[in-house]
mmCIF file of C-alpha atoms in Angstrom:
data_model
loop_
_atom_site.group_PDB
_atom_site.id
_atom_site.type_symbol
_atom_site.label_atom_id
_atom_site.label_comp_id
_atom_site.label_asym_id
_atom_site.label_seq_id
_atom_site.Cartn_x
_atom_site.Cartn_y
_atom_site.Cartn_z
ATOM 1 C CA MET A 1 -6.650 -2.325 -39.815
ATOM 2 C CA THR A 2 -3.694 -0.187 -38.691
ATOM 3 C CA HIS A 3 -1.155 1.716 -40.734
ATOM 4 C CA ILE A 4 2.112 3.492 -40.098
ATOM 5 C CA VAL A 5 2.407 7.308 -40.253
ATOM 6 C CA ASN A 6 5.794 9.088 -40.340
ATOM 7 C CA LYS A 7 5.939 12.604 -39.018
ATOM 8 C CA LEU A 8 8.737 15.162 -39.465
ATOM 9 C CA ILE A 9 9.152 17.085 -36.209
ATOM 10 C CA LYS A 10 12.018 19.632 -35.875
ATOM 11 C CA GLY A 11 14.126 17.943 -38.515
ATOM 12 C CA ARG A 12 13.592 14.361 -37.195
ATOM 13 C CA ARG A 13 11.216 11.699 -38.339
ATOM 14 C CA TYR A 14 9.037 9.700 -35.943
ATOM 15 C CA ALA A 15 6.816 6.676 -36.656
ATOM 16 C CA TYR A 16 3.351 6.180 -35.228
ATOM 17 C CA GLU A 17 0.801 3.435 -35.638
ATOM 18 C CA TYR A 18 -2.690 4.703 -36.485
ATOM 19 C CA LYS A 19 -6.047 3.066 -37.155
ATOM 20 C CA SER A 20 -9.234 4.280 -38.693
ATOM 21 C CA VAL A 21 -12.235 4.409 -36.246
ATOM 22 C CA TYR A 22 -15.797 5.052 -37.168
ATOM 23 C CA ASP A 23 -17.686 7.590 -34.962
ATOM 24 C CA PRO A 24 -21.464 6.705 -35.109
ATOM 25 C CA LYS A 25 -22.472 10.084 -33.628
ATOM 26 C CA ARG A 26 -20.551 12.133 -36.220
ATOM 27 C CA LYS A 27 -21.212 9.485 -38.862
ATOM 28 C CA ARG A 28 -17.695 9.568 -40.198
ATOM 29 C CA SER A 29 -14.312 7.949 -39.585
ATOM 30 C CA TYR A 30 -11.298 9.511 -37.959
ATOM 31 C CA GLU A 31 -7.672 8.512 -37.378
ATOM 32 C CA ARG A 32 -6.690 7.467 -33.935
ATOM 33 C CA MET A 33 -3.099 6.872 -32.799
ATOM 34 C CA VAL A 34 -2.585 3.410 -31.344
ATOM 35 C CA ARG A 35 1.095 3.690 -30.272
ATOM 36 C CA TYR A 36 4.339 5.475 -30.799
ATOM 37 C CA LEU A 37 6.896 3.261 -32.594
ATOM 38 C CA GLY A 38 10.078 5.361 -32.245
ATOM 39 C CA ARG A 39 12.416 7.507 -34.322
ATOM 40 C CA CYS A 40 12.730 6.416 -37.936
ATOM 41 C CA ASP A 41 14.443 7.288 -41.251
ATOM 42 C CA GLU A 42 12.717 8.668 -44.352
ATOM 43 C CA HIS A 43 11.866 5.114 -45.433
ATOM 44 C CA GLY A 44 10.139 4.306 -42.146
ATOM 45 C CA LYS A 45 12.854 2.040 -40.735
ATOM 46 C CA ILE A 46 12.955 2.309 -36.908
ATOM 47 C CA LEU A 47 16.266 3.792 -35.730
ATOM 48 C CA GLU A 48 15.523 4.129 -32.050
ATOM 49 C CA GLU A 49 12.730 2.410 -30.161
ATOM 50 C CA PRO A 50 10.876 4.412 -27.476
ATOM 51 C CA LYS A 51 12.087 4.202 -23.912
ATOM 52 C CA ILE A 52 9.446 3.348 -21.331
ATOM 53 C CA ALA A 53 9.260 5.797 -18.510
ATOM 54 C CA ILE A 54 7.059 5.353 -15.402
ATOM 55 C CA ASP A 55 5.606 8.672 -14.255
ATOM 56 C CA ALA A 56 3.818 7.300 -11.188
ATOM 57 C CA VAL A 57 2.781 4.007 -9.562
ATOM 58 C CA GLN A 58 -0.921 3.468 -9.964
ATOM 59 C CA SER A 59 -1.138 0.511 -7.552
ATOM 60 C CA SER A 60 1.024 -2.052 -5.809
ATOM 61 C CA PHE A 61 0.488 -5.425 -4.141
ATOM 62 C CA PRO A 62 2.841 -7.158 -1.665
ATOM 63 C CA VAL A 63 3.510 -10.630 -3.028
ATOM 64 C CA GLY A 64 6.434 -11.900 -0.932
ATOM 65 C CA SER A 65 4.590 -14.089 1.575
ATOM 66 C CA LEU A 66 1.818 -14.819 -0.951
ATOM 67 C CA VAL A 67 4.360 -16.276 -3.430
ATOM 68 C CA THR A 68 5.817 -18.465 -0.632
ATOM 69 C CA PHE A 69 2.503 -19.895 0.420
ATOM 70 C CA TYR A 70 1.240 -20.350 -3.112
ATOM 71 C CA ALA A 71 4.472 -22.247 -4.003
ATOM 72 C CA ALA A 72 3.938 -24.483 -0.967
ATOM 73 C CA ALA A 73 0.322 -25.131 -2.034
ATOM 74 C CA LYS A 74 1.561 -26.079 -5.507
ATOM 75 C CA GLN A 75 4.212 -28.446 -4.122
ATOM 76 C CA LEU A 76 1.675 -30.139 -1.825
ATOM 77 C CA HIS A 77 -1.027 -30.354 -4.612
ATOM 78 C CA VAL A 78 -3.531 -28.518 -2.418
ATOM 79 C CA HIS A 79 -5.757 -27.493 -5.338
ATOM 80 C CA GLU A 80 -5.994 -31.028 -6.686
ATOM 81 C CA THR A 81 -6.611 -32.485 -3.213
ATOM 82 C CA ILE A 82 -9.500 -30.046 -2.616
ATOM 83 C CA ARG A 83 -11.087 -31.118 -5.898
ATOM 84 C CA LYS A 84 -10.679 -34.816 -5.042
ATOM 85 C CA VAL A 85 -12.027 -34.666 -1.494
ATOM 86 C CA LEU A 86 -14.931 -32.278 -2.129
ATOM 87 C CA THR A 87 -15.727 -33.559 -5.649
ATOM 88 C CA CYS A 88 -16.080 -29.971 -6.835
ATOM 89 C CA SER A 89 -15.105 -27.979 -9.918
ATOM 90 C CA GLU A 90 -11.766 -26.283 -10.504
ATOM 91 C CA ARG A 91 -13.213 -22.892 -9.735
ATOM 92 C CA GLU A 92 -14.807 -24.059 -6.463
ATOM 93 C CA ALA A 93 -11.508 -25.630 -5.404
ATOM 94 C CA ALA A 94 -9.693 -22.403 -6.326
ATOM 95 C CA THR A 95 -12.148 -20.465 -4.202
ATOM 96 C CA ILE A 96 -11.266 -22.528 -1.105
ATOM 97 C CA LEU A 97 -7.542 -22.189 -1.857
ATOM 98 C CA LEU A 98 -8.014 -18.387 -2.121
ATOM 99 C CA LEU A 99 -9.616 -18.378 1.302
ATOM 100 C CA ALA A 100 -6.665 -20.333 2.747
ATOM 101 C CA LEU A 101 -4.100 -17.997 1.088
ATOM 102 C CA ASN A 102 -5.941 -14.970 2.442
ATOM 103 C CA GLN A 103 -5.848 -16.396 5.971
ATOM 104 C CA ALA A 104 -2.164 -17.142 5.662
ATOM 105 C CA THR A 105 -1.250 -13.677 4.406
ATOM 106 C CA ALA A 106 -3.571 -10.627 4.237
ATOM 107 C CA ARG A 107 -6.392 -11.883 6.491
ATOM 108 C CA VAL A 108 -8.952 -9.487 5.090
ATOM 109 C CA PRO A 109 -12.611 -10.066 6.105
ATOM 110 C CA LEU A 110 -14.837 -12.243 3.911
ATOM 111 C CA TYR A 111 -16.691 -9.325 2.310
ATOM 112 C CA ARG A 112 -13.339 -7.910 1.065
ATOM 113 C CA VAL A 113 -11.750 -11.144 -0.235
ATOM 114 C CA SER A 114 -13.011 -10.621 -3.791
ATOM 115 C CA GLU A 115 -11.499 -7.153 -3.893
ATOM 116 C CA TRP A 116 -8.197 -8.500 -2.460
ATOM 117 C CA VAL A 117 -8.079 -11.282 -5.122
ATOM 118 C CA ARG A 118 -8.753 -8.828 -7.975
ATOM 119 C CA ALA A 119 -5.793 -6.657 -6.879
ATOM 120 C CA SER A 120 -3.465 -9.677 -6.605
ATOM 121 C CA PRO A 121 -1.750 -11.860 -9.291
ATOM 122 C CA LEU A 122 -3.829 -14.820 -8.053
ATOM 123 C CA PRO A 123 -6.338 -14.778 -10.972
ATOM 124 C CA GLN A 124 -3.442 -15.244 -13.422
ATOM 125 C CA TRP A 125 -1.750 -17.898 -11.292
ATOM 126 C CA LEU A 126 -4.974 -19.919 -10.826
ATOM 127 C CA ASN A 127 -6.430 -19.090 -14.291
ATOM 128 C CA ILE A 128 -9.742 -17.826 -12.904
ATOM 129 C CA ASN A 129 -11.960 -14.857 -13.829
ATOM 130 C CA PRO A 130 -11.949 -12.547 -10.769
ATOM 131 C CA ASP A 131 -15.247 -10.960 -11.912
ATOM 132 C CA GLU A 132 -17.000 -14.286 -11.194
ATOM 133 C CA LEU A 133 -16.000 -14.141 -7.522
ATOM 134 C CA SER A 134 -18.295 -12.684 -4.955
ATOM 135 C CA THR A 135 -18.834 -12.859 -1.234
ATOM 136 C CA ARG A 136 -21.567 -15.433 -1.847
ATOM 137 C CA CYS A 137 -19.030 -17.653 -3.694
ATOM 138 C CA PHE A 138 -16.783 -17.722 -0.672
ATOM 139 C CA GLU A 139 -19.685 -18.353 1.675
ATOM 140 C CA ASP A 140 -20.813 -21.288 -0.470
ATOM 141 C CA ALA A 141 -17.257 -22.633 -0.371
ATOM 142 C CA LEU A 142 -17.213 -22.570 3.427
ATOM 143 C CA THR A 143 -20.612 -24.295 3.470
ATOM 144 C CA ASN A 144 -19.225 -27.011 1.227
ATOM 145 C CA LEU A 145 -16.435 -27.617 3.740
ATOM 146 C CA CYS A 146 -18.767 -27.985 6.719
ATOM 147 C CA HIS A 147 -22.516 -27.666 7.169
ATOM 148 C CA LEU A 148 -25.379 -28.860 9.310
ATOM 149 C CA THR A 149 -27.576 -31.424 7.536
ATOM 150 C CA PRO A 150 -31.441 -31.416 7.758
ATOM 151 C CA GLN A 151 -31.003 -34.310 10.169
ATOM 152 C CA LYS A 152 -29.056 -31.950 12.492
ATOM 153 C CA THR A 153 -25.780 -33.811 12.042
ATOM 154 C CA TRP A 154 -22.489 -32.261 10.873
ATOM 155 C CA GLU A 155 -21.138 -33.079 7.436
ATOM 156 C CA ASN A 156 -17.530 -31.977 7.918
ATOM 157 C CA LYS A 157 -15.522 -32.527 4.764
ATOM 158 C CA GLY A 158 -13.008 -30.060 6.091
ATOM 159 C CA LEU A 159 -11.673 -32.722 8.499
ATOM 160 C CA VAL A 160 -11.261 -35.171 5.625
ATOM 161 C CA LEU A 161 -9.482 -32.525 3.563
ATOM 162 C CA GLN A 162 -7.087 -31.751 6.455
ATOM 163 C CA HIS A 163 -6.304 -35.458 6.862
ATOM 164 C CA GLU A 164 -5.517 -35.817 3.125
ATOM 165 C CA LEU A 165 -3.256 -32.750 3.193
ATOM 166 C CA THR A 166 -1.479 -34.027 6.277
ATOM 167 C CA LYS A 167 -0.789 -37.342 4.545
ATOM 168 C CA THR A 168 0.714 -35.433 1.609
ATOM 169 C CA TRP A 169 3.293 -33.484 3.565
ATOM 170 C CA ARG A 170 4.063 -36.346 5.944
ATOM 171 C CA GLY A 171 4.777 -38.566 2.940
ATOM 172 C CA SER A 172 7.987 -36.623 2.272
ATOM 173 C CA SER A 173 8.832 -35.755 5.877
ATOM 174 C CA ARG A 174 11.018 -37.472 8.463
ATOM 175 C CA GLU A 175 9.404 -35.560 11.283
ATOM 176 C CA PRO A 176 8.114 -37.818 14.087
ATOM 177 C CA ALA A 177 4.399 -37.983 14.775
ATOM 178 C CA GLY A 178 4.486 -35.800 17.931
ATOM 179 C CA VAL A 179 2.095 -32.860 18.043
ATOM 180 C CA TYR A 180 1.140 -29.777 20.013
ATOM 181 C CA TYR A 181 -2.514 -28.951 20.796
ATOM 182 C CA ASP A 182 -3.941 -25.620 21.917
ATOM 183 C CA ILE A 183 -7.401 -24.008 22.072
ATOM 184 C CA THR A 184 -8.421 -20.378 21.651
ATOM 185 C CA LYS A 185 -11.808 -18.746 22.106
ATOM 186 C CA GLN A 186 -13.138 -16.156 19.637
ATOM 187 C CA ALA A 187 -15.954 -13.746 20.434
ATOM 188 C CA TYR A 188 -19.085 -14.284 18.359
ATOM 189 C CA TYR A 189 -21.573 -11.472 17.562
ATOM 190 C CA GLY A 190 -24.036 -13.328 15.360
ATOM 191 C CA SER A 191 -27.068 -15.366 16.235
ATOM 192 C CA HIS A 192 -27.094 -18.633 14.204
ATOM 193 C CA CYS A 193 -23.959 -20.580 15.122
ATOM 194 C CA PRO A 194 -24.539 -23.752 17.132
ATOM 195 C CA TYR A 195 -20.945 -23.636 18.425
ATOM 196 C CA ALA A 196 -21.471 -20.219 20.059
ATOM 197 C CA ALA A 197 -22.051 -20.321 23.803
ATOM 198 C CA LEU A 198 -21.239 -18.381 26.952
ATOM 199 C CA GLY A 199 -17.537 -18.901 27.755
ATOM 200 C CA HIS A 200 -14.237 -17.145 28.472
ATOM 201 C CA ASP A 201 -11.909 -15.292 26.127
ATOM 202 C CA GLU A 202 -9.176 -12.689 26.654
ATOM 203 C CA ARG A 203 -11.832 -10.074 27.647
ATOM 204 C CA GLY A 204 -13.588 -12.169 30.202
ATOM 205 C CA THR A 205 -17.005 -13.873 29.945
ATOM 206 C CA SER A 206 -18.884 -13.464 26.637
ATOM 207 C CA VAL A 207 -20.471 -15.479 23.817
ATOM 208 C CA VAL A 208 -17.550 -17.305 22.138
ATOM 209 C CA ILE A 209 -16.638 -20.115 19.739
ATOM 210 C CA GLY A 210 -13.744 -22.456 20.501
ATOM 211 C CA PHE A 211 -11.080 -23.435 18.033
ATOM 212 C CA GLY A 212 -8.706 -26.385 18.639
ATOM 213 C CA MET A 213 -5.458 -26.389 16.647
ATOM 214 C CA VAL A 214 -2.994 -29.244 16.284
ATOM 215 C CA VAL A 215 0.459 -28.694 14.743
ATOM 216 C CA SER A 216 3.519 -30.942 14.332
ATOM 217 C CA LYS A 217 5.999 -30.813 17.204
ATOM 218 C CA GLU A 218 9.156 -29.787 15.294
ATOM 219 C CA HIS A 219 8.116 -27.599 12.376
ATOM 220 C CA ALA A 220 4.568 -26.582 13.336
ATOM 221 C CA HIS A 221 2.982 -28.057 10.236
ATOM 222 C CA PRO A 222 -0.828 -27.793 10.517
ATOM 223 C CA ILE A 223 -2.492 -31.137 11.143
ATOM 224 C CA LEU A 224 -5.976 -30.386 12.464
ATOM 225 C CA CYS A 225 -8.159 -27.386 13.179
ATOM 226 C CA GLN A 226 -11.705 -27.799 14.332
ATOM 227 C CA ALA A 227 -14.467 -25.706 15.894
ATOM 228 C CA LEU A 228 -15.476 -26.448 19.444
ATOM 229 C CA PRO A 229 -18.436 -25.412 21.599
ATOM 230 C CA GLY A 230 -17.580 -22.117 23.256
ATOM 231 C CA GLY A 231 -18.966 -23.111 26.643
ATOM 232 C CA GLN A 232 -16.957 -26.365 26.794
ATOM 233 C CA ASN A 233 -13.988 -26.618 29.118
ATOM 234 C CA ASP A 234 -10.729 -26.860 27.166
ATOM 235 C CA SER A 235 -9.656 -30.120 28.814
ATOM 236 C CA VAL A 236 -12.836 -31.900 27.720
ATOM 237 C CA SER A 237 -11.772 -31.781 24.077
ATOM 238 C CA VAL A 238 -8.362 -33.365 24.605
ATOM 239 C CA ALA A 239 -9.467 -37.000 24.727
ATOM 240 C CA PRO A 240 -11.739 -36.896 21.586
ATOM 241 C CA THR A 241 -9.017 -35.054 19.695
ATOM 242 C CA LEU A 242 -6.434 -37.656 20.707
ATOM 243 C CA GLU A 243 -8.739 -40.461 19.531
ATOM 244 C CA LEU A 244 -9.252 -38.702 16.215
ATOM 245 C CA LEU A 245 -5.490 -38.327 15.652
ATOM 246 C CA GLN A 246 -4.866 -41.916 16.619
ATOM 247 C CA ALA A 247 -7.515 -43.049 14.166
ATOM 248 C CA GLN A 248 -5.614 -41.160 11.487
ATOM 249 C CA GLY A 249 -2.431 -43.007 12.319
ATOM 250 C CA LEU A 250 -0.640 -40.466 14.509
#
């Protein structure tokens, strides 16, 4: 329980909120101030509330682009679509959305995503406990999107998710179904990725993974992104990608 204490300091009265706290080491209670209430009269009525002053900024987080992309995700029902396609929990869907928002804004490495989320307003926006997030959570989310089955075939729910998200934004767009397609090669330093192979990137010849990206012709809305074998010639992927887009109605 708390109680109000009025103090007379240099001819003026000030009100404070105190509470009684028991100290187990000293085995007795003591009074601890909870907050300053402001200047008051002799009856305890507050005459002037305290003015909040900021002495220093403890931390800051840039939210401009993050707010924009989060608002777009809300408008396109990305969180709900992830849950429907992957048949996962709300927290698992939020984890995948967090990875996407990180890629669209800060682009911090996977082992730092948890730290980035905790410093951001995202836990409040998505109603999640940031202490439950770890690097393993994000790794599991990526595995849920795409993984190699024991039969050595790919289960790629990520492609299904991209297709559903494309249908969502195209449902309210007058943009024609023209697209651009480009491929980039990213150096790979691990040892367990079946897409990694000897190929060419901006540095020359090295072990690389290919990524094919399809965007809409007018506004560059993302339509498809998929991993490709690093040693495969770029032109070889054009026909299968075209067939996949045609099968999706583009």
